[in-house]
């Protein structure tokens, strides 16, 4: 026991390392090797236009298939990847993989916009624009087909700098979505100046849409705000027919959610697009 051993407290801390932090350390060590070991994969979730019932795009969502830990959720490893800055190469890999896939589908006659989540760490990187430009060049994807999803927290920290970066992304041709809109701290004054093209209504407001008049008011306000600022709306996490009906009534343009499809591997996506577009009555 380290008690009374003066400065030599190492063994004390060693004993005190609980299993949670041991897991974290193990996770972090393995995370450093995910790219060389080729353990990441990207799933794609369809985005559906409520006006046409057609799939107009997909969102790329990363997964870590670890032989040791199983399928690790991005909610678990993205924060760790951000702390260690591993998110820079990981995010770049996701973006390149998604762009290549978009071009492949395009060549097969499946024209879909590709939404990719961008961490605030990536967003703040001084080489962001160069990296994105290089990936678009390398893959041959049109910037107009790419939509970058950012959270409010990435934007509000330094709003003036953020506006400048967003303007550069917009002049490349990329769309910009604010993800999980309404859950962060973005001020409406800034929102007005951000050259954003899409607001994504967070799943927490969609969940109880049918029974919670507060959530309904929020969803309605986000749609109205987006319309007035010339932005589109996407509702995330739509699971029930009732939610869909309300979102349609509110004038929300696009939806994503398990009611249409979970995120799926690339090879399963074309069949799902056809099923949704054909208007499967089971939905
Ligand atoms: P997000 O970008 O808001 O993505 C939406 C999440 O909701 C996804 O979780 C998706 O699988 C889930 N979802 C979609 N429809 C439904 C539904 O109807 N019901 C429910 N219960 N969930 C639904 P996922 O894939 O686990 O990703 C979680 C978060 O991890 C993402 O939230 C995003 O913030 C982050 N993430 C995922 N991939 C990446 C990535 O490549 N880069 C970065 N920086 N973050 C990523
Ligand atoms: Mg997203
Ligand atoms: Mg979201
Ligand atoms: Mg979300």
Coordinates of C-alpha atoms and ligand atoms in Angstrom, one line a residue:
X1 CA 0.0 0.0 0.0
X2 CA 1.3 3.5 -0.9
X3 CA 0.2 5.0 2.4
X4 CA 3.2 6.6 4.1
X5 CA 5.5 6.0 1.2
X6 CA 6.0 9.7 0.5
X7 CA 6.3 10.7 -3.1
X8 CA 6.1 7.2 -4.3
X9 CA 2.4 7.1 -4.9
X10 CA 2.6 5.3 -8.2
X11 CA 1.5 1.9 -6.9
X12 CA -1.4 3.6 -5.0
X13 CA -2.7 5.1 -8.3
X14 CA -2.1 1.8 -10.0
X15 CA -4.4 0.1 -7.5
X16 CA -6.9 2.8 -7.8
X17 CA -7.2 2.5 -11.5
X18 CA -10.8 1.3 -11.8
X19 CA -11.9 -1.0 -14.5
X20 CA -13.6 1.9 -16.4
X21 CA -10.3 3.8 -16.8
X22 CA -8.5 0.6 -17.7
X23 CA -11.1 0.0 -20.4
X24 CA -10.6 3.5 -21.6
X25 CA -6.8 3.1 -21.9
X26 CA -7.2 -0.2 -23.7
X27 CA -9.8 1.4 -26.0
X28 CA -7.5 4.4 -26.6
X29 CA -4.5 2.1 -27.5
X30 CA -6.6 0.1 -29.9
X31 CA -8.2 3.2 -31.4
X32 CA -4.7 4.4 -32.5
X33 CA -4.5 1.3 -34.7
X34 CA -8.0 1.3 -36.3
X35 CA -6.9 2.7 -39.6
X36 CA -3.8 0.5 -40.1
X37 CA -5.9 -2.5 -39.0
X38 CA -8.8 -1.5 -41.3
X39 CA -11.4 -1.9 -38.5
X40 CA -13.6 1.0 -39.4
X41 CA -16.6 0.9 -41.7
X42 CA -19.1 3.4 -42.9
X43 CA -22.9 2.7 -42.8
X44 CA -25.4 4.8 -44.8
X45 CA -28.8 6.0 -43.7
X46 CA -31.3 7.2 -46.4
X47 CA -32.7 10.7 -46.3
X48 CA -36.2 10.9 -47.7
X49 CA -38.0 13.9 -49.3
X50 CA -41.5 14.2 -47.8
X51 CA -42.7 16.0 -50.9
X52 CA -41.8 13.2 -53.3
X53 CA -41.3 10.1 -51.1
X54 CA -37.9 9.6 -52.8
X55 CA -34.5 9.0 -51.3
X56 CA -32.5 12.1 -52.1
X57 CA -29.4 11.4 -50.1
X58 CA -27.7 9.5 -47.4
X59 CA -25.8 10.2 -44.2
X60 CA -22.5 8.4 -43.6
X61 CA -22.2 7.0 -40.1
X62 CA -18.9 5.4 -38.9
X63 CA -18.6 2.2 -37.0
X64 CA -15.7 0.5 -35.3
X65 CA -15.7 -3.2 -35.7
X66 CA -13.1 -4.2 -33.1
X67 CA -12.1 -7.9 -32.8
X68 CA -11.6 -7.2 -29.1
X69 CA -14.6 -5.0 -28.1
X70 CA -17.1 -5.9 -30.8
X71 CA -19.0 -3.2 -32.6
X72 CA -18.1 0.1 -30.8
X73 CA -20.6 2.9 -31.1
X74 CA -19.4 6.3 -32.4
X75 CA -20.9 7.8 -29.3
X76 CA -18.2 5.9 -27.4
X77 CA -15.1 6.3 -29.6
X78 CA -15.6 9.7 -31.3
X79 CA -15.1 11.6 -28.0
X80 CA -12.0 9.6 -27.4
X81 CA -10.8 10.2 -30.9
X82 CA -11.4 13.9 -30.5
X83 CA -9.3 14.0 -27.2
X84 CA -6.4 12.2 -28.9
X85 CA -6.9 14.1 -32.2
X86 CA -7.2 10.7 -33.9
X87 CA -10.4 12.1 -35.3
X88 CA -8.3 14.0 -37.9
X89 CA -7.1 10.9 -39.8
X90 CA -10.3 9.0 -38.9
X91 CA -12.6 11.8 -40.1
X92 CA -10.5 12.1 -43.3
X93 CA -10.9 8.3 -43.9
X94 CA -14.7 8.5 -43.4
X95 CA -14.9 11.5 -45.8
X96 CA -12.8 9.8 -48.5
X97 CA -14.7 6.5 -48.1
X98 CA -18.1 8.3 -48.3
X99 CA -17.0 10.4 -51.3
X100 CA -15.8 7.3 -53.2
X101 CA -19.1 5.5 -52.5
X102 CA -21.1 8.5 -53.7
X103 CA -19.2 8.5 -57.0
X104 CA -19.7 4.7 -57.4
X105 CA -23.4 5.0 -56.8
X106 CA -23.5 8.0 -59.2
X107 CA -21.9 5.9 -61.9
X108 CA -24.5 3.2 -61.3
X109 CA -27.2 5.8 -61.9
X110 CA -28.0 6.3 -58.2
X111 CA -27.7 10.1 -57.6
X112 CA -27.6 10.8 -53.9
X113 CA -26.3 13.6 -51.8
X114 CA -23.8 12.5 -49.2
X115 CA -23.9 14.0 -45.7
X116 CA -20.8 13.5 -43.6
X117 CA -20.4 14.4 -39.9
X118 CA -17.5 16.7 -39.2
X119 CA -16.1 16.9 -35.6
X120 CA -15.4 20.4 -34.1
X121 CA -11.8 19.3 -34.0
X122 CA -11.7 18.8 -37.7
X123 CA -13.6 22.0 -38.2
X124 CA -11.0 24.0 -36.3
X125 CA -8.1 22.4 -38.1
X126 CA -6.2 25.0 -40.2
X127 CA -5.9 22.6 -43.1
X128 CA -9.6 21.6 -43.3
X129 CA -10.3 23.3 -46.6
X130 CA -7.2 21.9 -48.2
X131 CA -8.0 18.4 -47.0
X132 CA -11.6 18.5 -48.3
X133 CA -10.5 19.9 -51.6
X134 CA -7.9 17.2 -51.9
X135 CA -10.5 14.5 -51.2
X136 CA -13.0 15.9 -53.7
X137 CA -10.2 16.0 -56.3
X138 CA -9.0 12.6 -55.6
X139 CA -12.4 10.9 -55.6
X140 CA -13.9 13.0 -58.4
X141 CA -17.0 13.8 -56.3
X142 CA -18.8 17.0 -57.0
X143 CA -18.8 19.4 -54.0
X144 CA -22.5 20.1 -54.6
X145 CA -23.3 16.6 -53.7
X146 CA -21.5 16.8 -50.3
X147 CA -23.2 18.1 -47.2
X148 CA -21.1 18.6 -44.1
X149 CA -22.9 18.2 -40.7
X150 CA -21.6 20.3 -37.8
X151 CA -23.0 20.7 -34.3
X152 CA -23.7 24.1 -32.8
X153 CA -20.8 23.7 -30.4
X154 CA -18.4 23.6 -33.3
X155 CA -19.7 27.0 -34.5
X156 CA -20.4 29.1 -31.4
X157 CA -17.0 29.0 -29.8
X158 CA -15.5 31.4 -32.2
X159 CA -18.4 32.5 -34.4
X160 CA -16.5 35.0 -36.6
X161 CA -13.9 32.4 -37.4
X162 CA -16.6 29.8 -37.9
X163 CA -18.4 32.1 -40.4
X164 CA -15.2 32.5 -42.4
X165 CA -14.6 28.8 -42.6
X166 CA -18.3 28.1 -43.5
X167 CA -18.0 30.7 -46.3
X168 CA -15.0 28.9 -47.7
X169 CA -16.8 25.6 -47.6
X170 CA -19.8 27.1 -49.3
X171 CA -17.7 28.6 -52.0
X172 CA -16.3 25.1 -52.7
X173 CA -19.9 24.2 -53.3
X174 CA -20.6 22.0 -50.2
X175 CA -23.8 22.2 -48.3
X176 CA -23.7 22.8 -44.5
X177 CA -26.1 21.3 -42.0
X178 CA -26.4 22.1 -38.4
X179 CA -26.8 18.7 -36.7
X180 CA -28.9 18.1 -33.5
X181 CA -30.3 21.6 -33.9
X182 CA -31.8 23.0 -30.8
X183 CA -29.8 21.0 -28.3
X184 CA -26.7 23.3 -28.3
X185 CA -26.1 26.9 -27.5
X186 CA -26.2 28.6 -30.8
X187 CA -27.6 32.1 -30.8
X188 CA -30.1 33.1 -33.4
X189 CA -28.1 36.3 -34.0
X190 CA -25.2 34.1 -35.3
X191 CA -27.4 31.7 -37.1
X192 CA -28.6 34.5 -39.3
X193 CA -25.0 35.1 -40.4
X194 CA -23.8 31.5 -40.8
X195 CA -24.1 30.4 -44.4
X196 CA -25.9 27.2 -43.4
X197 CA -28.1 25.3 -45.8
X198 CA -29.8 22.8 -43.6
X199 CA -31.1 22.5 -40.0
X200 CA -31.5 19.0 -38.6
X201 CA -34.2 18.8 -36.0
X202 CA -32.7 16.7 -33.2
X203 CA -34.2 13.3 -32.4
X204 CA -35.1 14.3 -28.9
X205 CA -37.7 16.7 -30.3
X206 CA -39.0 14.1 -32.7
X207 CA -39.4 11.3 -30.2
X208 CA -42.5 12.6 -28.4
X209 CA -43.8 14.7 -31.2
X210 CA -47.2 12.9 -31.2
X211 CA -47.8 13.5 -27.4
X212 CA -45.8 16.5 -26.4
X213 CA -47.1 19.9 -27.5
X214 CA -43.9 21.5 -26.4
X215 CA -41.8 19.3 -28.8
X216 CA -44.3 20.0 -31.5
X217 CA -44.0 23.7 -31.0
X218 CA -40.2 23.4 -31.2
X219 CA -40.3 21.4 -34.4
X220 CA -42.7 23.9 -35.9
X221 CA -40.5 26.8 -34.9
X222 CA -37.4 25.2 -36.4
X223 CA -39.2 24.6 -39.7
X224 CA -40.4 28.2 -39.7
X225 CA -37.0 29.5 -38.8
X226 CA -35.4 27.4 -41.6
X227 CA -37.9 28.6 -44.1
X228 CA -37.4 32.2 -43.2
X229 CA -33.6 31.9 -43.4
X230 CA -33.8 30.0 -46.7
X231 CA -32.6 26.8 -45.2
X232 CA -34.0 23.2 -45.5
X233 CA -35.1 21.0 -42.6
X234 CA -34.3 17.4 -41.9
X235 CA -36.0 15.6 -39.0
X236 CA -33.8 12.8 -37.5
X237 CA -34.9 9.8 -35.6
X238 CA -38.3 9.3 -37.1
X239 CA -39.7 5.9 -36.0
X240 CA -43.4 6.2 -36.1
X241 CA -46.1 6.9 -38.7
X242 CA -47.6 9.5 -36.4
X243 CA -44.4 11.5 -36.2
X244 CA -44.1 11.3 -40.0
X245 CA -47.7 12.7 -40.4
X246 CA -47.0 15.6 -38.0
X247 CA -43.7 16.5 -39.7
X248 CA -45.4 16.5 -43.1
X249 CA -48.1 18.7 -41.7
X250 CA -45.5 21.1 -40.2
X251 CA -43.8 21.4 -43.6
X252 CA -40.5 19.6 -42.8
X253 CA -38.8 18.8 -46.1
X254 CA -36.8 15.7 -45.3
X255 CA -36.7 12.9 -42.8
X256 CA -34.3 10.2 -41.6
X257 CA -35.2 7.4 -39.3
X258 CA -35.7 3.8 -38.6
X259 CA -39.3 4.0 -40.0
X260 CA -37.6 4.0 -43.4
X261 CA -34.3 2.4 -42.7
X262 CA -31.5 2.0 -40.2
X263 CA -28.0 2.9 -41.3
X264 CA -26.9 0.0 -43.6
X265 CA -23.7 -1.2 -45.4
X266 CA -23.1 0.3 -48.8
X267 CA -24.1 -2.9 -50.7
X268 CA -27.5 -3.0 -49.1
X269 CA -28.4 0.6 -49.9
X270 CA -29.5 0.4 -53.5
X271 CA -32.2 -2.2 -52.7
X272 CA -33.5 -0.1 -49.8
X273 CA -33.6 3.0 -52.0
X274 CA -35.7 1.1 -54.5
X275 CA -38.1 -0.2 -51.9
X276 CA -38.6 3.2 -50.3
X277 CA -39.0 4.9 -53.7
X278 CA -41.5 2.2 -54.8
X279 CA -43.6 3.2 -51.7
X280 CA -43.6 0.0 -49.8
X281 CA -47.1 -0.1 -48.2
X282 CA -45.8 -1.8 -45.1
X283 CA -44.4 1.5 -44.0
Ligands
LIG1 P1 -25.9 12.1 -35.6 O1 -25.0 12.6 -36.7 O2 -26.9 13.0 -35.1 O3 -26.5 10.8 -36.3 C1 -27.8 10.3 -36.0 C2 -27.8 9.1 -35.1 O4 -29.1 8.7 -34.9 C3 -27.1 7.9 -35.7 O5 -26.5 7.2 -34.6 C4 -28.2 7.1 -36.2 O6 -27.9 5.7 -36.3 C5 -29.3 7.3 -35.2 N1 -30.6 7.2 -35.7 C6 -31.1 7.4 -37.0 N2 -32.4 7.2 -37.1 C7 -32.8 6.8 -35.9 C8 -34.1 6.4 -35.3 O7 -35.1 6.4 -36.0 N3 -34.1 6.1 -34.0 C9 -33.0 6.1 -33.2 N4 -33.1 5.7 -32.0 N5 -31.8 6.4 -33.7 C10 -31.7 6.8 -35.0 P2 -25.0 6.6 -34.6 O8 -24.7 6.1 -36.0 O9 -24.8 5.8 -33.5 O10 -24.1 8.0 -34.5 C11 -24.2 8.7 -33.3 C12 -23.4 10.0 -33.4 O11 -22.0 9.8 -33.6 C13 -23.8 10.8 -34.6 O12 -25.0 11.5 -34.4 C14 -22.6 11.7 -34.8 O13 -22.7 12.8 -33.9 C15 -21.5 10.8 -34.4 N6 -20.9 10.2 -35.6 C16 -21.2 9.1 -36.4 N7 -20.4 9.0 -37.4 C17 -19.5 10.0 -37.3 C18 -18.4 10.4 -38.1 O14 -18.0 9.8 -39.2 N8 -17.7 11.5 -37.7 C19 -18.0 12.2 -36.6 N9 -17.3 13.3 -36.3 N10 -19.1 11.9 -35.8 C20 -19.8 10.8 -36.2
LIG2 MG1 -25.3 13.7 -38.3
LIG3 MG1 -28.0 14.5 -35.7
LIG4 MG1 -28.4 13.3 -33.0

